[in-house]
Structures are given as C-alpha cells and as structure tokens.
C-alpha cells in the first residue's frame, strides 16, 4: 500500500512538472508572437520609443511648374472601390502617388564634325584639333558624369524640388581626352553650356567686396597665403555670424536638435574664419577662371586647381585657369569676368550661354608651382604657347586687362615750416616733419550690377534672397 502511494506521488509530481514546463513554453511562444506584432511594453519603467517613420507627405500649396522643371509630365488618376473612410484613412496604400522618371542618357560626340554641328567655328579657330581625334577619344569622365546624374535622380526622386532639371541633366555634349601626335601635349576637351561663378574675394587686391549673391562663397579652391594685413572684406560678417551661433548654442533653452545643427554651423564658420584670415582667393568678377566637377580632380589623369585652360566661344579664344571645384553632377561654369566678356548682360543670376556651344580646353599638369594673384600677361603667354603645341590658332588669343583699381598710396602730411617767435627763437609748437601720416586702408567698392539694377556695396557672407533667375537656375552650387 505504501509503495502504491509512493508511486502515485511520483507520477503526480511528474505530471505537475510537465504541466509547468508546458505552461512556460506556451508563455514564451506567446510572447514571441506578441513581439512580432507590437513592441514590448514595460509599465514600471517606461522608455521613450522612436517615432515611426512614414513616407513623405505632400501638403500645402505647391508650384508644380517648379517641381517638374523641364520634365515632361503624363498624369492620370485611377480609383478602385474600397472599405469605409475610417479604415482607408489608416491604410498607407489607399492614397498613393507612384513616381517613375524616364530619362534618356545622351551619347557623347566623338568626332570634330559632330562638334562642328554645335560649334561651327571650332575647327577653324583650332585647326590642329582635327588631327588629335584618334580612335576612341571619349574620356571615362563622361560616363562617370552621367552615372552620377542618374544616381542623384534615384536618391532624390522623393524630393521633386531637388531633382535635376531637364536643362542641367543635358548640360554636357561631350568630354574628350586628346593628345597631339608630334608634341604629345595632352588636353581635355569639354563641350557644354556656361553657368556663372561669382565666388571669391581678396582683401589684398580689393579691400571691399563685390556683393554676395545667392549661394555666394567668399573662397575659391585656388588660393594663396595673404601678402598684406588687409582683412578679407567678408571676414567681419563671418565672425559676427560665428558669435551669434555660439551665443545661441550657449543658451539653456536651446533644444538638443538645434544644438546639434549649431555645432555643425559653428565648426564650419570657425573653419571659414581661419581660411579667410590666412588666404587670398580669386575674384569671380575680375579674374578669368573656370570650374570643374570634383570628380575631375580624382581621375586617372586628374585636372588640378591652377591648370591652364582656354575657353572657345563664337570667334574668340579666352585664356583661363582652373580656379574652382564644383559638384560632381554638373559641368560648364566660368567666372563672372569671362561671362561678361562673352555676354555683357551676364550676372550671377543670368548665364551668358544656355546652349551647349562653349568649348573648354583644359591642359592637365600645367599649373604653376608658385601660386599667387593672376598675372594676365603671363597667363596669355602660357596659354598661347600651349595652343601652339596643339597646332596653333587662327585668331589671336583674347588679352585680359586688370580691371581692379589700384589701392591709393599714402601721401605725406604737410606741416608748417618752423616759425620764429618774437624773440627770434623757433617756436616750440612748430616742428618740421616730412614723415607720412597714418592712412587707413582703402575702402573703395568695385560695383557689380545686380539683377534689379542696384549696386552691391555692403559685403555679407550670408546669402540674401534674390529674384528668380531670368533664364533658369544659373549658379551650380558646390558640395
């Protein structure tokens, strides 16, 4: 009887353990399923949960002409029966706009005859180019350029206002890598439009700024150590912007997200202050230079800042240097000085040439080892020699003149000659001095017409609001 009871107790204990194990397993499975459906809640110690991200929502009034700038738009509205409004409002796929952008990637021109269709004077102005077209002269930079354009379209498709316009997508006719058979001189030929770069400043040559249009940067990639103590005309405003950012960051009421943005702003402004203090730069309004995409400077045969170049348009050839680096997805840009020489109506907001009729011929590896302010006579002689190495030109190269007014020179102050006192001795108040008096730094302005017909006289590194471009978005913003 005792053995039966003992056996019964053992069986009962085993049943209880089995039931307990089954309950634990069932509970664990249930929790796993719940975690897949909804996040686990901890009522005793709640922790902040991240806000669920949703697809971008289009709200407010939108200028569809601006969103679809130059893009051919085919639109239809399709409806299907659904559930009640409360249910459909909560469903993300009940109200959908599907975007599909179709773009044709253009083929580059490969021969001089093809280039002559858009630039008829090119074979005549540079007759030696014809012999430089040997085999496949297409540069890998062309494919790289349009790969970047397509990648940017994919990344920004949900932001219609940031998509490349039709104009900027088709902004390059060709990129060719050429070499002369006899002299072995290499050249990179770029056929494109011409946008305007008004960036740059130099307190040594121009103590006052030329204005600050939208997207203006007081620095260019081409720079050299300052030679005088004259401050950069945009330094004071940049220092003031830095003080404002630091003051806002120090406030206890500044939200964490705003402080994060301010840290980035402060870092950038400090770097800009240091750069403007140490260096001088090219000036878009006075110096002839061109802009190349950043990818050009990292190519197998890279284009370097300071390399010599010529710009061919119409019946003229303009010497230039590579003075600035721009974004990787846009090409065809030159300084305001070159733009105004081609078209007097050019401004930072109005490009001189919208068609793909401008030829940029860059000579890699020709930058001077000593970098400094442009010497226009030297630039002309160097570019003329390079042109002769590729067969010469049928017209003289354009000669640039220095249009920056010279800084006023200090004049000695005139003091009265020694005067005699009534007793015949020199008066102690009369002294002879021929030393120059202290003359403040020149503060003349070099006026540049704005789109509204006004003159920028007050420098400011902060971009101001500007009127809409008369011929499309002109300035190609830097990275």
Short mmCIF file of N, CA, C and O in Angstrom, two decimals, residues 26-40:
data_model
loop_
_atom_site.label_atom_id
_atom_site.label_comp_id
_atom_site.label_asym_id
_atom_site.label_seq_id
_atom_site.Cartn_x
_atom_site.Cartn_y
_atom_site.Cartn_z
N UNK A 26 4.58 27.57 -23.58
CA UNK A 26 3.44 28.24 -24.22
C UNK A 26 3.53 29.76 -24.01
O UNK A 26 3.27 30.55 -24.92
N UNK A 27 3.92 30.14 -22.78
CA UNK A 27 4.03 31.57 -22.50
C UNK A 27 5.14 32.21 -23.33
O UNK A 27 5.00 33.32 -23.86
N UNK A 28 6.25 31.52 -23.47
CA UNK A 28 7.37 32.04 -24.25
C UNK A 28 6.98 32.21 -25.72
O UNK A 28 7.29 33.21 -26.35
N UNK A 29 6.27 31.20 -26.26
CA UNK A 29 5.81 31.29 -27.65
C UNK A 29 4.85 32.45 -27.82
O UNK A 29 4.89 33.20 -28.81
N UNK A 30 3.98 32.64 -26.86
CA UNK A 30 3.00 33.74 -26.94
C UNK A 30 3.71 35.09 -26.94
O UNK A 30 3.36 36.00 -27.69
N UNK A 31 4.73 35.24 -26.09
CA UNK A 31 5.47 36.50 -26.04
C UNK A 31 6.20 36.77 -27.34
O UNK A 31 6.28 37.91 -27.81
N UNK A 32 6.78 35.72 -27.94
CA UNK A 32 7.45 35.89 -29.21
C UNK A 32 6.50 36.39 -30.29
O UNK A 32 6.81 37.27 -31.08
N UNK A 33 5.31 35.83 -30.29
CA UNK A 33 4.31 36.27 -31.29
C UNK A 33 3.89 37.71 -31.02
O UNK A 33 3.70 38.50 -31.94
N UNK A 34 3.73 38.07 -29.77
CA UNK A 34 3.33 39.43 -29.45
C UNK A 34 4.40 40.45 -29.85
O UNK A 34 4.10 41.54 -30.30
N UNK A 35 5.68 40.08 -29.67
CA UNK A 35 6.75 41.00 -30.04
C UNK A 35 6.81 41.25 -31.53
O UNK A 35 7.24 42.30 -31.98
N UNK A 36 6.37 40.27 -32.31
CA UNK A 36 6.33 40.48 -33.75
C UNK A 36 5.21 41.42 -34.15
O UNK A 36 5.27 42.07 -35.18
N UNK A 37 4.17 41.45 -33.35
CA UNK A 37 3.01 42.29 -33.69
C UNK A 37 3.16 43.70 -33.14
O UNK A 37 2.92 44.69 -33.81
N UNK A 38 3.61 43.86 -31.94
CA UNK A 38 3.70 45.16 -31.30
C UNK A 38 4.92 45.18 -30.40
O UNK A 38 5.37 44.15 -29.92
N UNK A 39 5.51 46.36 -30.12
CA UNK A 39 6.67 46.45 -29.25
C UNK A 39 6.31 46.10 -27.81
O UNK A 39 5.19 46.33 -27.35
N UNK A 40 7.27 45.53 -27.10
CA UNK A 40 7.05 45.14 -25.72
C UNK A 40 6.90 46.37 -24.84
O UNK A 40 7.65 47.34 -24.98
#
